[in-house]
mmCIF file of C-alpha atoms in Angstrom:
data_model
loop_
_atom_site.group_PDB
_atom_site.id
_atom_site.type_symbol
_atom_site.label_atom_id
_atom_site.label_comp_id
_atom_site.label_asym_id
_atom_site.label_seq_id
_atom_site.Cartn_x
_atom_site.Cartn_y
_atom_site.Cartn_z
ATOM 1 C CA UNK A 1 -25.412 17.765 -25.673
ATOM 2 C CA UNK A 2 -26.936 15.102 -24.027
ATOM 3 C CA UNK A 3 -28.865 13.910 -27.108
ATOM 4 C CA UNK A 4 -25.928 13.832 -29.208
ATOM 5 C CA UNK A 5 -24.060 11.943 -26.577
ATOM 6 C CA UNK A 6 -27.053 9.510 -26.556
ATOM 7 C CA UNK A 7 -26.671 9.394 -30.585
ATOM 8 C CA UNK A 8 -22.940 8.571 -30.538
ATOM 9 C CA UNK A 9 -23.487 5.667 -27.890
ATOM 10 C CA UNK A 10 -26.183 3.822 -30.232
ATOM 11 C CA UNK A 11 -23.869 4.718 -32.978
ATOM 12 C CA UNK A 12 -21.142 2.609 -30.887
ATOM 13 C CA UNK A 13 -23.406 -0.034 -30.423
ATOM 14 C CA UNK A 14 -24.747 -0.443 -33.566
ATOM 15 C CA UNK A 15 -21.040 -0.478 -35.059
ATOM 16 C CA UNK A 16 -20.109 -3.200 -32.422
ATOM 17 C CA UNK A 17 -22.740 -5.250 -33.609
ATOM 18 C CA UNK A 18 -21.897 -4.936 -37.153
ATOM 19 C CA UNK A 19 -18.171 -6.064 -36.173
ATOM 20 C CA UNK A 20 -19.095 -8.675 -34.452
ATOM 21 C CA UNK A 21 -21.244 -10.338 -37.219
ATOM 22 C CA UNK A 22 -18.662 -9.468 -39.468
ATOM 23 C CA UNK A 23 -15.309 -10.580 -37.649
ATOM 24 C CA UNK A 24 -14.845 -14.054 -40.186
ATOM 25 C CA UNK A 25 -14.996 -11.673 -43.384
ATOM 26 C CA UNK A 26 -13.765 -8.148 -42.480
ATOM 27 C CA UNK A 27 -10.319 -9.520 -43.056
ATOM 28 C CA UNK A 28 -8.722 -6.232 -44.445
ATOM 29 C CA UNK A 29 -9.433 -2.505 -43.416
ATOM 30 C CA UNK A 30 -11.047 -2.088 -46.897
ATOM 31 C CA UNK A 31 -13.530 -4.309 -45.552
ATOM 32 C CA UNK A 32 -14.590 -1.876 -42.446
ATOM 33 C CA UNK A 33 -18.124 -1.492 -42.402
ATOM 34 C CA UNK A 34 -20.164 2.623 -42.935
ATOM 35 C CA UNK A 35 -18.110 5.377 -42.813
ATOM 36 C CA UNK A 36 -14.794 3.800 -41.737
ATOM 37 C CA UNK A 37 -14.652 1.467 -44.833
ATOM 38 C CA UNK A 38 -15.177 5.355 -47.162
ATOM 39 C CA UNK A 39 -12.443 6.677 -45.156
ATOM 40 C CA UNK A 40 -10.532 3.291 -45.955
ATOM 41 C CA UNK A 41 -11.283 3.735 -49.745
ATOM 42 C CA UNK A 42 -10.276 7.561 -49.475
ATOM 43 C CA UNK A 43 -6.816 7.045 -47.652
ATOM 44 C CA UNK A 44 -6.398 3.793 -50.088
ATOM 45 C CA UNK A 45 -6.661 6.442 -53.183
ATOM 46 C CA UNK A 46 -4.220 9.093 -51.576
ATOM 47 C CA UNK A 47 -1.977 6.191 -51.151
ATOM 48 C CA UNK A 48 -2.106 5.117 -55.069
ATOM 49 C CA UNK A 49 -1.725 8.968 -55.959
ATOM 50 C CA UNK A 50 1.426 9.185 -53.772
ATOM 51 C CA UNK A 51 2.415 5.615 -54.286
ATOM 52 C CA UNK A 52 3.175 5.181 -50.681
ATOM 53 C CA UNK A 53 2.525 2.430 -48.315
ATOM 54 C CA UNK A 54 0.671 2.319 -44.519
ATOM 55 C CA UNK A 55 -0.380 0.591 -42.070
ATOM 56 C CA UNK A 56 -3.640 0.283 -39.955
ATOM 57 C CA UNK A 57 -2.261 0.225 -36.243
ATOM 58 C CA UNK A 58 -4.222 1.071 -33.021
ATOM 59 C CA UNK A 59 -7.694 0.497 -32.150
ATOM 60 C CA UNK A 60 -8.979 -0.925 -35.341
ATOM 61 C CA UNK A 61 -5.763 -3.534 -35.518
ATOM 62 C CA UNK A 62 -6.166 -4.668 -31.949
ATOM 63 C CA UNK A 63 -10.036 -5.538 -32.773
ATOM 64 C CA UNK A 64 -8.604 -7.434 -36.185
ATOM 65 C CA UNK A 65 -6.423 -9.368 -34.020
ATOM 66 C CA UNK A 66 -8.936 -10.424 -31.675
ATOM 67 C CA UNK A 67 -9.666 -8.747 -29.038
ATOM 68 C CA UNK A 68 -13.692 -8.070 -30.349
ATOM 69 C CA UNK A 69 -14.342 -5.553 -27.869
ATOM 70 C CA UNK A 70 -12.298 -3.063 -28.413
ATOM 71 C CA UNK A 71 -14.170 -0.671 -30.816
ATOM 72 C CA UNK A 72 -12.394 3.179 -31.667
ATOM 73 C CA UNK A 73 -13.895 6.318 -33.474
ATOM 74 C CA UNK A 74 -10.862 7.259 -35.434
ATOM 75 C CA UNK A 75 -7.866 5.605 -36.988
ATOM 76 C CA UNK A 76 -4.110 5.234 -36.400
ATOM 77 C CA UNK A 77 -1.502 5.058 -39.529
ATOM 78 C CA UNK A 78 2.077 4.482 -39.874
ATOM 79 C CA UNK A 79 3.104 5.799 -42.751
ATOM 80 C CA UNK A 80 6.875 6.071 -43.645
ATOM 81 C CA UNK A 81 8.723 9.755 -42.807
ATOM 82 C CA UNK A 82 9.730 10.297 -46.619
ATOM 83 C CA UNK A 83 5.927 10.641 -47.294
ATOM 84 C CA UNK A 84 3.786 12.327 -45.243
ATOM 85 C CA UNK A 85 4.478 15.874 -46.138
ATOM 86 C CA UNK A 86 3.426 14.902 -49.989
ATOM 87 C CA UNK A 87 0.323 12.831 -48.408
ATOM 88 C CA UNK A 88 -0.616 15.880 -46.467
ATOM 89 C CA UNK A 89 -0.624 17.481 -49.587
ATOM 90 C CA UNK A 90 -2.393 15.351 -51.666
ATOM 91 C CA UNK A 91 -4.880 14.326 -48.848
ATOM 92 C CA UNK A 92 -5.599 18.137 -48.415
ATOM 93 C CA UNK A 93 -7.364 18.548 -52.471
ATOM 94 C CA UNK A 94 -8.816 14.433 -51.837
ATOM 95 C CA UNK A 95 -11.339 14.640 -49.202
ATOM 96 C CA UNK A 96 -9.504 15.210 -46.430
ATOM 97 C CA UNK A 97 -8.816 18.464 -43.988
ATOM 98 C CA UNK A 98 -5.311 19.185 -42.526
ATOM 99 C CA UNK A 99 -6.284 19.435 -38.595
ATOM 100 C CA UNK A 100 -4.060 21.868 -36.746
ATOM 101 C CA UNK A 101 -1.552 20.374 -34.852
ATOM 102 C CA UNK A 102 -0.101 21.654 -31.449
ATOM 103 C CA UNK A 103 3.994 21.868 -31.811
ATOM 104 C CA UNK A 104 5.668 18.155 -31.536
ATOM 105 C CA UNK A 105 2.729 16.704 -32.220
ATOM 106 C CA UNK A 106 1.945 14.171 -35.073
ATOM 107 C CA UNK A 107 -0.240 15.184 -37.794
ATOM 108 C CA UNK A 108 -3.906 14.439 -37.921
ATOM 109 C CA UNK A 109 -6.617 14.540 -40.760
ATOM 110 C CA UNK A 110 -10.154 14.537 -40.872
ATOM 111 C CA UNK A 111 -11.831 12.546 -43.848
ATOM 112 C CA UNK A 112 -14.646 14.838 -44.643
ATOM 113 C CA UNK A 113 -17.322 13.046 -45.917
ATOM 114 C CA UNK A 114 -17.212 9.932 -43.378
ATOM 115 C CA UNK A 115 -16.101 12.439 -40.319
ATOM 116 C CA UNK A 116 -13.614 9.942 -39.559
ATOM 117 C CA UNK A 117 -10.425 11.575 -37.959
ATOM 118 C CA UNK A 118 -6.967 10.023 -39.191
ATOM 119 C CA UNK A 119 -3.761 9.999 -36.540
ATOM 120 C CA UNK A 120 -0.703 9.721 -38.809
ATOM 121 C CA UNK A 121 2.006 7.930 -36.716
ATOM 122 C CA UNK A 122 5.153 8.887 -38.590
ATOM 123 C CA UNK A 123 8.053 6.028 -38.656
ATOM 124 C CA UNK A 124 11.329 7.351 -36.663
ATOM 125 C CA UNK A 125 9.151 9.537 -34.611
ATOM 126 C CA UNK A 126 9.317 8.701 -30.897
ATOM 127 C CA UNK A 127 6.329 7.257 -29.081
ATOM 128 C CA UNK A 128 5.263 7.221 -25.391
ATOM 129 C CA UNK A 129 4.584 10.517 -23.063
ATOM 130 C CA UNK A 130 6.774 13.647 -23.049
ATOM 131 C CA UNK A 131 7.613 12.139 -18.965
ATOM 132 C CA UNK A 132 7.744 8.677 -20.510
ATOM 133 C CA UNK A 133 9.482 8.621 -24.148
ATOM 134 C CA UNK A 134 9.656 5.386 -25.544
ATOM 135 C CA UNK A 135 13.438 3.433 -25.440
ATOM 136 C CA UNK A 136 12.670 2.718 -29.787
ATOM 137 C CA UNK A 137 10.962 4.990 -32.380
ATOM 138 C CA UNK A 138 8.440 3.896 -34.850
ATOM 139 C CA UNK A 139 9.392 1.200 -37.505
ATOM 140 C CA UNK A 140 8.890 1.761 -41.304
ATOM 141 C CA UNK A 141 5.637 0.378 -42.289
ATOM 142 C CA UNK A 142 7.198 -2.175 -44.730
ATOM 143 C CA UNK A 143 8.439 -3.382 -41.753
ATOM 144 C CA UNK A 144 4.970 -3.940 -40.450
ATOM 145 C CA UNK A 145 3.485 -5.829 -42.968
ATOM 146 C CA UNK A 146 2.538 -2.608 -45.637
ATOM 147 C CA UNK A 147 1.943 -3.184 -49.028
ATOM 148 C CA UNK A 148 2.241 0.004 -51.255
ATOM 149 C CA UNK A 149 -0.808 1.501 -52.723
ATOM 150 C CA UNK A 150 -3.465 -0.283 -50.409
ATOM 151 C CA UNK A 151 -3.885 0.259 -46.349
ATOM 152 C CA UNK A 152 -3.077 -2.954 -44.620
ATOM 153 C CA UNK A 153 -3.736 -3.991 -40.749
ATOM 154 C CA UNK A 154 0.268 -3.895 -39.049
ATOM 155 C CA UNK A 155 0.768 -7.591 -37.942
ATOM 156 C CA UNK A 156 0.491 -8.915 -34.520
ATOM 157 C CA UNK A 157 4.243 -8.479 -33.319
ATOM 158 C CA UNK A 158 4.505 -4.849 -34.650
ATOM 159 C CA UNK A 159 0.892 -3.906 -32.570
ATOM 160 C CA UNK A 160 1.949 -5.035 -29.886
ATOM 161 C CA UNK A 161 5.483 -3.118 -29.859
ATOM 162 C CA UNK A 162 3.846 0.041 -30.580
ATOM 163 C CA UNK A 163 1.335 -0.473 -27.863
ATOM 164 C CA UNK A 164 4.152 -1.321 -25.508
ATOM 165 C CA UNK A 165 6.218 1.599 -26.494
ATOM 166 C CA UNK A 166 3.247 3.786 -26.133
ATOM 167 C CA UNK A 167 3.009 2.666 -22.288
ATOM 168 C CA UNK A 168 -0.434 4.068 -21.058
ATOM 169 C CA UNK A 169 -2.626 1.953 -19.199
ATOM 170 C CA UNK A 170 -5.173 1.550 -21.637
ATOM 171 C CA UNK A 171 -2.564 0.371 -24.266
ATOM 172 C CA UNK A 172 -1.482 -2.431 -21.216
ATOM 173 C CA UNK A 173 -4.841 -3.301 -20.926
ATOM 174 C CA UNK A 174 -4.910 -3.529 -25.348
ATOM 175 C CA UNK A 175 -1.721 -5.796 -24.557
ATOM 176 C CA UNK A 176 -3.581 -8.096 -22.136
ATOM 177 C CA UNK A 177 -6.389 -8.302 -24.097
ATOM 178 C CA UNK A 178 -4.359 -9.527 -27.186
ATOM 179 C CA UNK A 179 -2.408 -12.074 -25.118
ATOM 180 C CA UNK A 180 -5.698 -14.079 -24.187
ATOM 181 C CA UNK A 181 -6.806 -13.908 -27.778
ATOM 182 C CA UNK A 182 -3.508 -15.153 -29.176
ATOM 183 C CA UNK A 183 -2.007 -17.182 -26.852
ATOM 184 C CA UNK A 184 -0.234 -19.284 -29.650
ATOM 185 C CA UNK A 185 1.772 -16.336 -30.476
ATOM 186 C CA UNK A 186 3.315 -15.545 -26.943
ATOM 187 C CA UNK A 187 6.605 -17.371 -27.501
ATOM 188 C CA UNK A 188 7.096 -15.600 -30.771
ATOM 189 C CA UNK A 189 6.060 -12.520 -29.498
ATOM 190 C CA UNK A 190 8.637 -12.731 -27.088
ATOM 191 C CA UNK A 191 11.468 -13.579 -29.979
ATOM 192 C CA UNK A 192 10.180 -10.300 -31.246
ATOM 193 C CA UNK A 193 9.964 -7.940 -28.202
ATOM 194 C CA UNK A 194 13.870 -9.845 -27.053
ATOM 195 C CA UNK A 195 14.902 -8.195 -30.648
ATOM 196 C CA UNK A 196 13.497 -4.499 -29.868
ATOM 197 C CA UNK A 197 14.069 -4.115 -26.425
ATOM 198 C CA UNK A 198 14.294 -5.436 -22.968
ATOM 199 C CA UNK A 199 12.568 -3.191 -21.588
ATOM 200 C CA UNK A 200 9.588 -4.165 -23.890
ATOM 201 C CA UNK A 201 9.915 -7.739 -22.833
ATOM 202 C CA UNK A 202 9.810 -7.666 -19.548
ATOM 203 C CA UNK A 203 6.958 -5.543 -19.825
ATOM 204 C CA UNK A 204 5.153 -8.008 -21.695
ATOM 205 C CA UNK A 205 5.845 -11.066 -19.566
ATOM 206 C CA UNK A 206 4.180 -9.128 -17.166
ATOM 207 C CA UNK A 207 1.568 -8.449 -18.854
ATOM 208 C CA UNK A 208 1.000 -11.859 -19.975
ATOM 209 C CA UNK A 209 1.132 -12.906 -16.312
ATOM 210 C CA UNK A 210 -1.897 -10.766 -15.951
ATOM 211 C CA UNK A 211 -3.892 -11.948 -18.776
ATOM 212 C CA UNK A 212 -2.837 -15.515 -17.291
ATOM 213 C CA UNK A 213 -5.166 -14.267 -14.112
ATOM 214 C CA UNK A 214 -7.882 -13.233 -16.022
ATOM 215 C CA UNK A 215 -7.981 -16.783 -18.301
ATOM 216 C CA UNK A 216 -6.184 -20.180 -18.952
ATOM 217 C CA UNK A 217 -3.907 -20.573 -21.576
#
């Protein structure tokens, strides 16, 4: 155990390296370096087969915009409701394995080639803890800044809703973190979150206050 613990942390490393040399030209997911650029190409092919449309949210879309060291092992989607139980279906005879799934919980694949696990965040479903539901569900993906056929990174303003509707501390910390790497986009962000929720925003302002703290801007 202890050698393949030792073997995933140079893994991470090495990975983190390759992002960071690559930040100025990994502009899209399909440009994600190893095994997370064939998991890319295989969800991108599901997509075309079910001619749906997704999103890149989560880990991998809070590194795109900006915050360099946040590095993740799997990947979040938002995929609209209408399609995931045909993209289960066509994912399950493309690569992919169906994972099981406890009850209320969101589906999840595994791409089996790359060994890159998939979280499919479903758009209406409800994030947040079962203590701590979220005040909003999750937007459709068009909303998000999808394009059908091909997996795109969700914009800025969409991130950080679903972070802040998520409400753990390690997606405040994501939130802080893309504050001091965009602060050009904190009085639009605002416009945003003021359109979702108030809750959101106040959050937010908060959390801006402590990125403010941590750096000038």
């Amino acid at each position: 155990m202890t050698n393949l613990t030792a073997q995933a942390l140079v893994a991470q490393l090495e990975l983190a390296d390759l992002l960071r040399a690559g930040r100025d030209t990994m502009l899209e997911p399909q440009d994600l370096p190893g095994r997370y650029g064939r998991a890319v190409a295989a969800l991108d092919r599901v997509l075309k087969a079910t001619g749906g449309e997704a999103v890149v949210a989560g880990g991998w879309a809070v590194w795109r915009h900006g915050y360099l060291g946040r590095v993740t092992l799997d990947m979040d989607v938002v995929m609209p409701a209408s399609l995931v139980e045909e993209l289960l279906r066509v994912a399950a005879v493309s690569g992919f394995e169906i994972l099981p799934a406890r009850p209320g919980t969101w589906p999840k694949l595994r791409h089996k080639e790359s060994d890159v696990s998939v979280d499919i965040l479903p758009e209406g479903a409800t994030p947040g803890t079962p203590s701590r539901p979220a005040p909003t569900t999750i937007p459709h993906p068009a909303c998000l800044g999808a394009q059908r056929g091909s997996l795109k990174y969700i914009h800025l303003a969409g991130l950080v809703e679903l972070k802040l509707a998520a409400g753990r501390a390690r997606d405040d910390a994501d939130v802080v973190e893309l504050a001091r790497a965009n602060p050009g986009q904190i009085e639009s962000l605002r416009q945003h979150l003021a359109d979702v929720h108030e809750d959101y925003l106040a959050r937010f302002n908060e959390l801006v206050a402590r990125a403010r703290e941590q750096t000038d801007f």
